[in-house]
Amino acid sequence: MLRKPMDTTPGIGIFALFVFMLLTVPRLNVKIGPAPLYFIDLLIICLLLLALNKPPMPGGKRKFSGLILAILMFVIVSEIFGVLRFGTLVDSVYITGRTLLALSVFIIAGQFVRTVRDFELVLRAAVLGVIVTATLMILMSLPMTRVQVTDLVFSNRFLEPAASSVTEKYTRLEDGARGRTLVGVSILGATFINAAWPLAALMLRWPWPMGIWRAIAATACLIAPMGVLMSYSRGPIAGTVLILLAVVFLGLRRLSPGIIRPIAFGVGLVMIVGVGSQVFFFDRVVNRFSATIEDPTGEGSYERTLGYVEPFWHVIEHPRFLFLGEGNTVRYTEVDIRPEQVGKATHSLFAISYYSYGMIAAFLYIILLFSALSYSTALAVKRRGTPVGFFAQPLVLSMVALLPWAAFGHAAVSAPRGAMLLFLILGLISALAHFKVPAQKRASTRRHGNVDSRRPAFG
């Protein structure tokens, strides 16, 4: 058994708290006047101040920083244009501030996750986050527990801003229904579970002594797929399938016990209880998938397809959208002038970033996603047996989990908590630079027998 590393970066505890809050209660807030003050924003500000004293990334350059800086420029310019067009100065300052805080999570992750012990604390936060959010999803879906959980948790406005509507909706449902979490609606909560689940799978096979945390990680892995299933959302369920396929085809054996076995257990449990049982809501998933196959031009499916076509029609008529959009603030405030995105198909990362920040920014987002996926996959596969390859494996699966969400959802741009999740994963991938061992040093240590003796732990 390897000797457990104990070095930590000052402030990593606060960063781990941020990860836990993001995965469980990102909308925890208090009202100050007309606008809510989110506790997670205060944590980010605190982390930014602490990050100022941290040394730069190895090599002096942060992976993906150029792409994100370019996106940041389009965000600021587009929001300024939105102020001039719609007159939403106060609202724009507030929304833009929250967006910038969300993007800064990328920098924060790279500044605080520098050692093995740092990564372990992040894994612990993710494990607890998966347990809380998946449990809420399951309990809100099952008819026998829904009313109690709604009254106990979702009736609190500081946890659930839409407490009254949620309580009214869920207390009158009698059979199985789409679950809900404090992250938000079913599709958003299930995506957060999918993104954090691979981190729990890594903790399950952590090569150092873990004590009770290994059992806690096993619990998180066990309930994660059930939490996703009980969202009854096609995108997250597709994300789970993609995670499974990635584990198999990329040969990520270290993570397979925390991914494949829980899925098999979940399938077996559903079969035992009965697919047609009233505790489940499979009719919705079956009907939506069938409708998509039988009529690809149907209302829901056609709108998602239109999100990749309509922006090109629109930019021909409005060339300025090539360089800047109308900002994101118009989604949250009433304006006298009709925004361009009203009535448009915005259910994709590409479409929403186009209307908000312009065509160039939309392509930058897509390039950023696939650059992160390609880079993390290369590290996980080609550097297998090394620390950096070991830590890259769950991040590959996290990126894979985000693909259906980015393809058919807009929360990564339109919702600050969605942007925080995206840039957290990107920031953790950039933080892998701290775990890279130069080729010359690897060769030297191999000659002395050190690397070979450790390699099985990182297989």
CSV table of C-alpha atoms in Angstrom, one decimal:
chain,number,residue,atom,x,y,z
A,1,MET,CA,0.0,0.0,0.0
A,2,LEU,CA,1.3,3.4,-0.9
A,3,ARG,CA,2.1,6.0,1.8
A,4,LYS,CA,-0.7,8.5,1.8
A,5,PRO,CA,0.4,12.0,0.7
A,6,MET,CA,-0.6,14.7,3.2
A,7,ASP,CA,0.5,18.0,1.6
A,8,THR,CA,-2.4,20.3,0.9
A,9,THR,CA,-2.7,23.8,-0.7
A,10,PRO,CA,-3.9,26.5,1.7
A,11,GLY,CA,-7.6,27.2,1.1
A,12,ILE,CA,-8.4,23.8,-0.5
A,13,GLY,CA,-11.0,23.2,2.3
A,14,ILE,CA,-12.9,26.3,1.1
A,15,PHE,CA,-12.7,25.1,-2.5
A,16,ALA,CA,-14.0,21.6,-1.5
A,17,LEU,CA,-16.9,23.4,0.3
A,18,PHE,CA,-17.6,25.2,-3.0
A,19,VAL,CA,-17.7,21.9,-4.9
A,20,PHE,CA,-20.1,20.4,-2.4
A,21,MET,CA,-22.4,23.5,-2.5
A,22,LEU,CA,-22.3,23.6,-6.3
A,23,LEU,CA,-23.4,19.9,-6.4
A,24,THR,CA,-26.1,20.2,-3.7
A,25,VAL,CA,-27.4,23.7,-2.9
A,26,PRO,CA,-26.0,26.2,-5.5
A,27,ARG,CA,-29.1,28.4,-5.1
A,28,LEU,CA,-28.8,28.9,-1.4
A,29,ASN,CA,-29.4,32.6,-0.9
A,30,VAL,CA,-30.8,35.5,1.1
A,31,LYS,CA,-32.7,38.3,-0.4
A,32,ILE,CA,-31.1,41.8,-0.2
A,33,GLY,CA,-33.6,44.1,-1.7
A,34,PRO,CA,-34.9,42.9,-5.1
A,35,ALA,CA,-31.9,40.7,-5.8
A,36,PRO,CA,-30.8,37.5,-4.1
A,37,LEU,CA,-27.3,37.1,-2.6
A,38,TYR,CA,-26.0,33.6,-3.3
A,39,PHE,CA,-23.7,32.1,-0.8
A,40,ILE,CA,-21.8,30.2,-3.6
A,41,ASP,CA,-20.9,33.6,-5.1
A,42,LEU,CA,-19.4,34.7,-1.8
A,43,LEU,CA,-17.3,31.5,-1.7
A,44,ILE,CA,-16.0,32.2,-5.2
A,45,ILE,CA,-15.0,35.8,-4.3
A,46,CYS,CA,-13.2,34.5,-1.2
A,47,LEU,CA,-11.4,31.9,-3.3
A,48,LEU,CA,-10.4,34.5,-5.9
A,49,LEU,CA,-8.8,36.6,-3.2
A,50,LEU,CA,-6.9,33.6,-1.8
A,51,ALA,CA,-5.8,32.5,-5.3
A,52,LEU,CA,-3.9,35.8,-5.8
A,53,ASN,CA,-1.2,34.5,-3.6
A,54,LYS,CA,-0.8,31.2,-5.3
A,55,PRO,CA,2.1,30.5,-7.7
A,56,PRO,CA,1.4,30.3,-11.5
A,57,MET,CA,0.7,27.1,-13.4
A,58,PRO,CA,3.7,24.9,-14.4
A,59,GLY,CA,5.1,26.3,-17.6
A,60,GLY,CA,3.4,29.7,-17.0
A,61,LYS,CA,0.4,28.9,-19.2
A,62,ARG,CA,-2.9,27.5,-18.3
A,63,LYS,CA,-4.5,25.0,-20.7
A,64,PHE,CA,-7.6,26.4,-22.5
A,65,SER,CA,-6.9,29.9,-21.1
A,66,GLY,CA,-6.8,31.5,-24.6
A,67,LEU,CA,-10.2,30.1,-25.6
A,68,ILE,CA,-11.8,31.1,-22.3
A,69,LEU,CA,-10.3,34.6,-22.4
A,70,ALA,CA,-11.7,35.1,-25.9
A,71,ILE,CA,-15.1,33.9,-24.7
A,72,LEU,CA,-14.8,36.3,-21.8
A,73,MET,CA,-14.3,39.2,-24.2
A,74,PHE,CA,-17.4,38.4,-26.2
A,75,VAL,CA,-19.4,38.0,-23.0
A,76,ILE,CA,-18.4,41.5,-21.7
A,77,VAL,CA,-18.9,43.2,-25.1
A,78,SER,CA,-22.3,41.6,-25.7
A,79,GLU,CA,-23.5,42.5,-22.2
A,80,ILE,CA,-22.5,46.1,-22.8
A,81,PHE,CA,-24.4,46.1,-26.1
A,82,GLY,CA,-27.4,44.6,-24.2
A,83,VAL,CA,-27.3,47.6,-21.8
A,84,LEU,CA,-27.2,50.1,-24.7
A,85,ARG,CA,-30.0,48.3,-26.5
A,86,PHE,CA,-32.4,47.4,-23.7
A,87,GLY,CA,-31.4,49.8,-21.0
A,88,THR,CA,-30.9,47.1,-18.3
A,89,LEU,CA,-27.9,48.6,-16.6
A,90,VAL,CA,-28.5,47.4,-13.0
A,91,ASP,CA,-29.7,44.0,-14.1
A,92,SER,CA,-26.8,43.6,-16.6
A,93,VAL,CA,-24.2,44.5,-13.9
A,94,TYR,CA,-25.7,41.8,-11.6
A,95,ILE,CA,-26.0,39.1,-14.3
A,96,THR,CA,-22.7,39.8,-15.8
A,97,GLY,CA,-21.0,39.8,-12.4
A,98,ARG,CA,-22.4,36.3,-11.7
A,99,THR,CA,-21.4,35.1,-15.2
A,100,LEU,CA,-17.8,36.3,-14.6
A,101,LEU,CA,-17.7,34.6,-11.2
A,102,ALA,CA,-18.8,31.4,-12.9
A,103,LEU,CA,-16.1,31.7,-15.5
A,104,SER,CA,-13.5,32.4,-12.8
A,105,VAL,CA,-14.1,28.9,-11.4
A,106,PHE,CA,-11.8,27.7,-14.1
A,107,ILE,CA,-8.9,29.7,-12.7
A,108,ILE,CA,-9.7,28.9,-9.1
A,109,ALA,CA,-9.7,25.1,-9.8
A,110,GLY,CA,-6.2,25.3,-11.3
A,111,GLN,CA,-4.9,27.4,-8.4
A,112,PHE,CA,-6.1,25.2,-5.6
A,113,VAL,CA,-5.9,21.6,-6.9
A,114,ARG,CA,-2.1,21.1,-6.8
A,115,THR,CA,-1.4,18.0,-4.8
A,116,VAL,CA,-2.8,14.4,-4.5
A,117,ARG,CA,-4.3,15.4,-1.1
A,118,ASP,CA,-6.0,18.4,-2.7
A,119,PHE,CA,-7.6,16.1,-5.4
A,120,GLU,CA,-8.7,13.7,-2.6
A,121,LEU,CA,-10.5,16.5,-0.8
A,122,VAL,CA,-12.3,17.5,-4.0
A,123,LEU,CA,-13.3,13.8,-4.5
A,124,ARG,CA,-14.8,13.8,-1.0
A,125,ALA,CA,-16.9,16.9,-1.7
A,126,ALA,CA,-18.1,15.3,-5.0
A,127,VAL,CA,-19.0,12.1,-3.3
A,128,LEU,CA,-21.1,13.8,-0.7
A,129,GLY,CA,-22.6,16.0,-3.4
A,130,VAL,CA,-23.7,13.0,-5.4
A,131,ILE,CA,-25.2,11.3,-2.4
A,132,VAL,CA,-27.3,14.4,-1.4
A,133,THR,CA,-28.5,15.2,-4.9
A,134,ALA,CA,-29.2,11.7,-6.1
A,135,THR,CA,-31.0,10.9,-2.8
A,136,LEU,CA,-33.3,14.0,-3.3
A,137,MET,CA,-33.9,13.0,-6.9
A,138,ILE,CA,-35.0,9.5,-5.9
A,139,LEU,CA,-37.1,10.5,-2.9
A,140,MET,CA,-38.9,13.2,-5.0
A,141,SER,CA,-39.6,10.7,-7.7
A,142,LEU,CA,-41.0,8.0,-5.5
A,143,PRO,CA,-44.7,8.5,-4.5
A,144,MET,CA,-44.3,7.2,-0.9
A,145,THR,CA,-41.6,9.7,0.1
A,146,ARG,CA,-42.4,12.7,-2.1
A,147,VAL,CA,-44.7,14.7,0.2
A,148,GLN,CA,-42.4,14.4,3.2
A,149,VAL,CA,-39.3,15.5,1.3
A,150,THR,CA,-41.2,18.4,-0.3
A,151,ASP,CA,-42.4,19.6,3.1
A,152,LEU,CA,-39.1,19.1,4.8
A,153,VAL,CA,-36.7,20.4,2.1
A,154,PHE,CA,-38.3,22.0,-0.9
A,155,SER,CA,-40.7,24.3,1.0
A,156,ASN,CA,-37.7,26.4,2.2
A,157,ARG,CA,-37.3,29.5,-0.1
A,158,PHE,CA,-33.6,30.0,0.8
A,159,LEU,CA,-32.9,26.5,-0.6
A,160,GLU,CA,-35.5,26.4,-3.4
A,161,PRO,CA,-36.4,29.9,-4.8
A,162,ALA,CA,-39.5,28.4,-6.5
A,163,ALA,CA,-40.7,26.7,-3.3
A,164,SER,CA,-44.4,27.6,-3.6
A,165,SER,CA,-44.7,26.2,-7.2
A,166,VAL,CA,-42.7,23.1,-6.4
A,167,THR,CA,-44.7,22.3,-3.3
A,168,GLU,CA,-48.0,22.8,-5.2
A,169,LYS,CA,-46.9,20.6,-8.1
A,170,TYR,CA,-45.4,17.7,-6.3
A,171,THR,CA,-47.8,17.3,-3.4
A,172,ARG,CA,-50.6,16.5,-5.8
A,173,LEU,CA,-48.8,13.8,-7.8
A,174,GLU,CA,-49.7,10.3,-6.8
A,175,ASP,CA,-47.6,8.0,-9.0
A,176,GLY,CA,-44.0,7.9,-10.0
A,177,ALA,CA,-42.8,11.3,-11.4
A,178,ARG,CA,-39.7,13.1,-12.6
A,179,GLY,CA,-37.5,13.8,-9.6
A,180,ARG,CA,-36.2,17.2,-8.6
A,181,THR,CA,-33.2,18.4,-6.7
A,182,LEU,CA,-32.0,21.6,-5.0
A,183,VAL,CA,-29.8,22.1,-8.1
A,184,GLY,CA,-32.9,22.7,-10.1
A,185,VAL,CA,-35.2,20.8,-12.5
A,186,SER,CA,-34.7,17.1,-13.3
A,187,ILE,CA,-32.5,17.5,-16.3
A,188,LEU,CA,-30.1,19.9,-14.5
A,189,GLY,CA,-29.9,17.8,-11.3
A,190,ALA,CA,-29.3,14.6,-13.2
A,191,THR,CA,-26.5,16.2,-15.3
A,192,PHE,CA,-24.8,17.4,-12.1
A,193,ILE,CA,-25.0,13.8,-10.8
A,194,ASN,CA,-23.6,12.4,-14.1
A,195,ALA,CA,-20.7,14.9,-14.0
A,196,ALA,CA,-19.7,14.1,-10.4
A,197,TRP,CA,-20.3,10.4,-10.4
A,198,PRO,CA,-17.0,9.5,-12.1
A,199,LEU,CA,-15.1,11.3,-9.3
A,200,ALA,CA,-16.9,9.1,-6.8
A,201,ALA,CA,-15.9,6.0,-8.9
A,202,LEU,CA,-12.3,7.1,-8.7
A,203,MET,CA,-12.5,7.5,-4.9
A,204,LEU,CA,-13.9,4.0,-4.7
A,205,ARG,CA,-10.6,2.7,-6.1
A,206,TRP,CA,-8.3,5.3,-4.5
A,207,PRO,CA,-4.8,3.7,-4.1
A,208,TRP,CA,-4.3,5.1,-0.6
A,209,PRO,CA,-6.1,4.2,2.7
A,210,MET,CA,-9.5,5.9,2.9
A,211,GLY,CA,-11.2,4.5,6.0
A,212,ILE,CA,-14.9,5.0,5.9
A,213,TRP,CA,-14.7,7.2,2.8
A,214,ARG,CA,-14.4,4.2,0.6
A,215,ALA,CA,-17.8,2.9,1.8
A,216,ILE,CA,-19.3,6.4,1.3
A,217,ALA,CA,-17.9,6.5,-2.2
A,218,ALA,CA,-19.5,3.0,-2.9
A,219,THR,CA,-22.8,4.4,-1.7
A,220,ALA,CA,-22.5,7.4,-4.0
A,221,CYS,CA,-21.7,5.2,-7.0
A,222,LEU,CA,-24.6,2.9,-6.2
A,223,ILE,CA,-27.3,5.5,-6.1
A,224,ALA,CA,-26.0,7.8,-8.8
A,225,PRO,CA,-27.4,5.9,-11.8
A,226,MET,CA,-30.8,5.5,-10.0
A,227,GLY,CA,-30.8,9.3,-9.4
A,228,VAL,CA,-30.2,9.9,-13.1
A,229,LEU,CA,-32.8,7.3,-14.1
A,230,MET,CA,-35.4,8.9,-11.9
A,231,SER,CA,-35.0,12.2,-13.6
A,232,TYR,CA,-36.7,10.5,-16.6
A,233,SER,CA,-34.8,12.9,-18.8
A,234,ARG,CA,-33.5,11.7,-22.1
A,235,GLY,CA,-30.3,13.8,-22.1
A,236,PRO,CA,-28.9,12.6,-18.8
A,237,ILE,CA,-29.9,9.0,-19.4
A,238,ALA,CA,-28.0,9.3,-22.7
A,239,GLY,CA,-25.1,10.7,-20.7
A,240,THR,CA,-25.1,7.7,-18.5
A,241,VAL,CA,-25.0,5.4,-21.5
A,242,LEU,CA,-22.1,7.4,-23.0
A,243,ILE,CA,-20.2,7.1,-19.7
A,244,LEU,CA,-20.7,3.4,-19.7
A,245,LEU,CA,-19.5,3.1,-23.4
A,246,ALA,CA,-16.4,5.3,-22.6
A,247,VAL,CA,-15.4,3.1,-19.7
A,248,VAL,CA,-15.6,0.0,-21.9
A,249,PHE,CA,-14.0,1.3,-25.1
A,250,LEU,CA,-11.3,3.4,-23.5
A,251,GLY,CA,-10.4,0.5,-21.1
A,252,LEU,CA,-10.8,2.5,-17.9
A,253,ARG,CA,-10.6,-0.5,-15.7
A,254,ARG,CA,-9.9,1.5,-12.6
A,255,LEU,CA,-13.3,3.2,-12.8
A,256,SER,CA,-15.3,0.2,-14.0
A,257,PRO,CA,-16.4,-1.1,-10.5
A,258,GLY,CA,-17.9,2.3,-9.7
A,259,ILE,CA,-19.7,2.6,-13.1
A,260,ILE,CA,-20.6,-0.8,-14.5
A,261,ARG,CA,-21.6,-2.6,-11.3
A,262,PRO,CA,-24.0,0.2,-10.1
A,263,ILE,CA,-25.6,0.3,-13.5
A,264,ALA,CA,-26.1,-3.5,-13.5
A,265,PHE,CA,-27.5,-3.3,-10.0
A,266,GLY,CA,-29.9,-0.5,-11.0
A,267,VAL,CA,-31.1,-2.5,-14.0
A,268,GLY,CA,-31.6,-5.6,-11.9
A,269,LEU,CA,-33.5,-3.6,-9.2
A,270,VAL,CA,-35.9,-2.1,-11.9
A,271,MET,CA,-36.5,-5.6,-13.3
A,272,ILE,CA,-37.3,-7.0,-9.9
A,273,VAL,CA,-39.7,-4.2,-8.9
A,274,GLY,CA,-41.2,-4.2,-12.4
A,275,VAL,CA,-40.9,-1.7,-15.2
A,276,GLY,CA,-44.6,-1.1,-15.2
A,277,SER,CA,-44.7,-0.4,-11.5
A,278,GLN,CA,-46.5,2.8,-10.4
A,279,VAL,CA,-43.3,3.8,-8.5
A,280,PHE,CA,-41.6,4.4,-11.9
A,281,PHE,CA,-42.4,6.8,-14.7
A,282,PHE,CA,-40.9,5.0,-17.6
A,283,ASP,CA,-43.9,5.8,-19.8
A,284,ARG,CA,-42.5,9.3,-20.3
A,285,VAL,CA,-39.1,8.2,-21.4
A,286,VAL,CA,-40.5,5.5,-23.8
A,287,ASN,CA,-43.1,7.9,-25.2
A,288,ARG,CA,-40.5,10.7,-25.8
A,289,PHE,CA,-38.0,8.3,-27.4
A,290,SER,CA,-40.7,6.8,-29.6
A,291,ALA,CA,-42.0,10.2,-30.6
A,292,THR,CA,-38.4,11.2,-31.6
A,293,ILE,CA,-37.9,8.1,-33.7
A,294,GLU,CA,-41.3,8.1,-35.3
A,295,ASP,CA,-41.5,11.9,-36.0
A,296,PRO,CA,-38.0,13.6,-35.9
A,297,THR,CA,-39.7,16.8,-37.0
A,298,GLY,CA,-42.0,16.8,-34.0
A,299,GLU,CA,-42.2,19.9,-31.7
A,300,GLY,CA,-39.6,18.9,-29.1
A,301,SER,CA,-37.2,17.2,-31.5
A,302,TYR,CA,-37.5,19.7,-34.3
A,303,GLU,CA,-36.7,22.6,-31.9
A,304,ARG,CA,-33.5,21.0,-30.9
A,305,THR,CA,-32.5,20.4,-34.5
A,306,LEU,CA,-33.5,23.9,-35.4
A,307,GLY,CA,-31.0,25.2,-32.7
A,308,TYR,CA,-28.2,24.2,-35.1
A,309,VAL,CA,-29.8,25.6,-38.2
A,310,GLU,CA,-31.7,28.7,-37.2
A,311,PRO,CA,-28.6,30.7,-36.0
A,312,PHE,CA,-27.1,30.5,-39.5
A,313,TRP,CA,-30.3,31.9,-41.0
A,314,HIS,CA,-30.4,34.6,-38.4
A,315,VAL,CA,-26.8,35.7,-38.8
A,316,ILE,CA,-27.4,36.3,-42.5
A,317,GLU,CA,-30.2,38.8,-41.7
A,318,HIS,CA,-28.4,40.2,-38.7
A,319,PRO,CA,-24.6,40.3,-39.5
A,320,ARG,CA,-23.7,41.9,-36.2
A,321,PHE,CA,-24.5,38.6,-34.5
A,322,LEU,CA,-21.3,37.3,-36.1
A,323,PHE,CA,-19.3,39.3,-33.5
A,324,LEU,CA,-21.7,40.0,-30.6
A,325,GLY,CA,-25.0,38.9,-29.2
A,326,GLU,CA,-27.6,40.6,-27.1
A,327,GLY,CA,-26.3,39.4,-23.7
A,328,ASN,CA,-27.7,37.0,-21.3
A,329,THR,CA,-29.5,39.5,-19.1
A,330,VAL,CA,-32.6,39.7,-21.4
A,331,ARG,CA,-33.5,36.2,-20.2
A,332,TYR,CA,-34.0,37.4,-16.7
A,333,THR,CA,-35.6,40.8,-17.0
A,334,GLU,CA,-38.5,42.5,-18.8
A,335,VAL,CA,-37.6,44.9,-21.6
A,336,ASP,CA,-39.6,47.1,-23.9
A,337,ILE,CA,-37.7,46.0,-27.0
A,338,ARG,CA,-38.3,42.5,-28.2
A,339,PRO,CA,-35.1,40.4,-27.9
A,340,GLU,CA,-34.0,38.5,-31.0
A,341,GLN,CA,-33.9,35.2,-29.1
A,342,VAL,CA,-37.6,35.3,-28.1
A,343,GLY,CA,-39.4,32.5,-29.9
A,344,LYS,CA,-36.1,31.0,-31.2
A,345,ALA,CA,-34.8,27.5,-30.7
A,346,THR,CA,-32.2,28.0,-27.9
A,347,HIS,CA,-32.1,24.4,-26.5
A,348,SER,CA,-28.4,23.9,-27.2
A,349,LEU,CA,-25.1,25.4,-26.0
A,350,PHE,CA,-24.4,26.5,-29.5
A,351,ALA,CA,-27.7,28.3,-30.0
A,352,ILE,CA,-27.9,30.0,-26.7
A,353,SER,CA,-24.3,31.2,-26.9
A,354,TYR,CA,-25.0,32.5,-30.4
A,355,TYR,CA,-27.9,34.7,-29.3
A,356,SER,CA,-26.2,35.7,-26.1
A,357,TYR,CA,-22.6,36.3,-27.3
A,358,GLY,CA,-22.5,35.9,-31.1
A,359,MET,CA,-21.5,33.3,-33.7
A,360,ILE,CA,-17.8,33.4,-33.0
A,361,ALA,CA,-18.4,32.9,-29.3
A,362,ALA,CA,-20.7,30.0,-30.1
A,363,PHE,CA,-18.0,28.2,-32.1
A,364,LEU,CA,-15.4,29.0,-29.4
A,365,TYR,CA,-17.6,27.2,-26.9
A,366,ILE,CA,-17.8,24.1,-29.1
A,367,ILE,CA,-14.1,24.1,-29.7
A,368,LEU,CA,-13.5,24.5,-26.0
A,369,LEU,CA,-15.6,21.4,-25.2
A,370,PHE,CA,-14.0,19.2,-27.7
A,371,SER,CA,-10.5,20.4,-26.9
A,372,ALA,CA,-11.0,19.5,-23.2
A,373,LEU,CA,-12.5,16.1,-24.2
A,374,SER,CA,-9.6,15.4,-26.6
A,375,TYR,CA,-6.9,16.6,-24.2
A,376,SER,CA,-8.2,14.7,-21.1
A,377,THR,CA,-8.8,11.5,-23.2
A,378,ALA,CA,-5.2,11.6,-24.5
A,379,LEU,CA,-3.9,11.9,-21.0
A,380,ALA,CA,-6.1,9.1,-19.6
A,381,VAL,CA,-5.2,6.7,-22.4
A,382,LYS,CA,-1.6,7.6,-23.4
A,383,ARG,CA,-0.4,8.3,-19.9
A,384,ARG,CA,-2.0,5.3,-18.3
A,385,GLY,CA,-0.1,4.1,-15.3
A,386,THR,CA,1.0,7.7,-14.3
A,387,PRO,CA,-0.5,10.0,-11.7
A,388,VAL,CA,-1.7,12.4,-14.4
A,389,GLY,CA,-3.4,9.6,-16.4
A,390,PHE,CA,-4.9,8.3,-13.2
A,391,PHE,CA,-6.5,11.7,-12.3
A,392,ALA,CA,-7.5,12.3,-16.0
A,393,GLN,CA,-9.7,9.2,-16.2
A,394,PRO,CA,-12.8,10.5,-14.3
A,395,LEU,CA,-12.5,13.9,-15.9
A,396,VAL,CA,-12.9,12.3,-19.3
A,397,LEU,CA,-16.1,10.7,-18.2
A,398,SER,CA,-17.3,14.0,-16.7
A,399,MET,CA,-16.8,15.7,-20.1
A,400,VAL,CA,-18.6,12.8,-21.8
A,401,ALA,CA,-21.5,13.3,-19.4
A,402,LEU,CA,-21.7,17.0,-20.4
A,403,LEU,CA,-22.0,16.3,-24.1
A,404,PRO,CA,-25.8,15.6,-24.3
A,405,TRP,CA,-26.4,18.5,-21.9
A,406,ALA,CA,-24.4,20.8,-24.2
A,407,ALA,CA,-26.0,19.4,-27.3
A,408,PHE,CA,-29.6,19.8,-26.2
A,409,GLY,CA,-29.6,22.2,-23.2
A,410,HIS,CA,-28.7,25.8,-22.6
A,411,ALA,CA,-28.0,26.0,-18.8
A,412,ALA,CA,-24.2,25.9,-19.3
A,413,VAL,CA,-24.6,29.5,-20.6
A,414,SER,CA,-28.0,30.7,-19.4
A,415,ALA,CA,-27.7,29.6,-15.7
A,416,PRO,CA,-24.6,30.7,-13.6
A,417,ARG,CA,-24.7,27.3,-11.7
A,418,GLY,CA,-24.6,25.5,-15.1
A,419,ALA,CA,-21.6,27.6,-16.2
A,420,MET,CA,-19.9,26.9,-12.8
A,421,LEU,CA,-20.2,23.2,-13.4
A,422,LEU,CA,-18.7,23.4,-16.9
A,423,PHE,CA,-15.8,25.6,-15.8
A,424,LEU,CA,-15.2,23.5,-12.7
A,425,ILE,CA,-14.6,20.4,-14.9
A,426,LEU,CA,-12.5,22.5,-17.3
A,427,GLY,CA,-10.5,23.9,-14.4
A,428,LEU,CA,-9.8,20.4,-13.0
A,429,ILE,CA,-8.6,19.3,-16.4
A,430,SER,CA,-6.2,22.3,-16.6
A,431,ALA,CA,-5.0,21.4,-13.0
A,432,LEU,CA,-3.7,18.1,-14.3
A,433,ALA,CA,-0.6,20.1,-15.3
A,434,HIS,CA,0.4,20.0,-11.6
A,435,PHE,CA,0.7,16.2,-11.8
A,436,LYS,CA,2.7,15.8,-14.9
A,437,VAL,CA,6.2,14.4,-14.5
A,438,PRO,CA,8.7,15.6,-17.1
A,439,ALA,CA,9.9,12.8,-19.5
A,440,GLN,CA,13.5,13.2,-18.3
A,441,LYS,CA,12.5,12.7,-14.7
A,442,ARG,CA,10.3,9.7,-15.5
A,443,ALA,CA,13.2,8.0,-17.3
A,444,SER,CA,15.5,8.8,-14.4
A,445,THR,CA,13.1,7.4,-11.7
A,446,ARG,CA,12.4,4.4,-13.9
A,447,ARG,CA,16.1,3.5,-13.9
A,448,HIS,CA,16.1,3.6,-10.1
A,449,GLY,CA,13.0,1.4,-10.0
A,450,ASN,CA,10.7,3.9,-8.4
A,451,VAL,CA,8.1,4.5,-11.1
A,452,ASP,CA,7.7,0.9,-11.9
A,453,SER,CA,7.0,0.0,-8.3
A,454,ARG,CA,4.3,2.6,-8.1
A,455,ARG,CA,2.7,2.1,-11.5
A,456,PRO,CA,0.2,-0.6,-10.5
A,457,ALA,CA,-1.4,1.8,-8.1
A,458,PHE,CA,-2.2,4.1,-11.0
A,459,GLY,CA,-3.3,1.5,-13.5
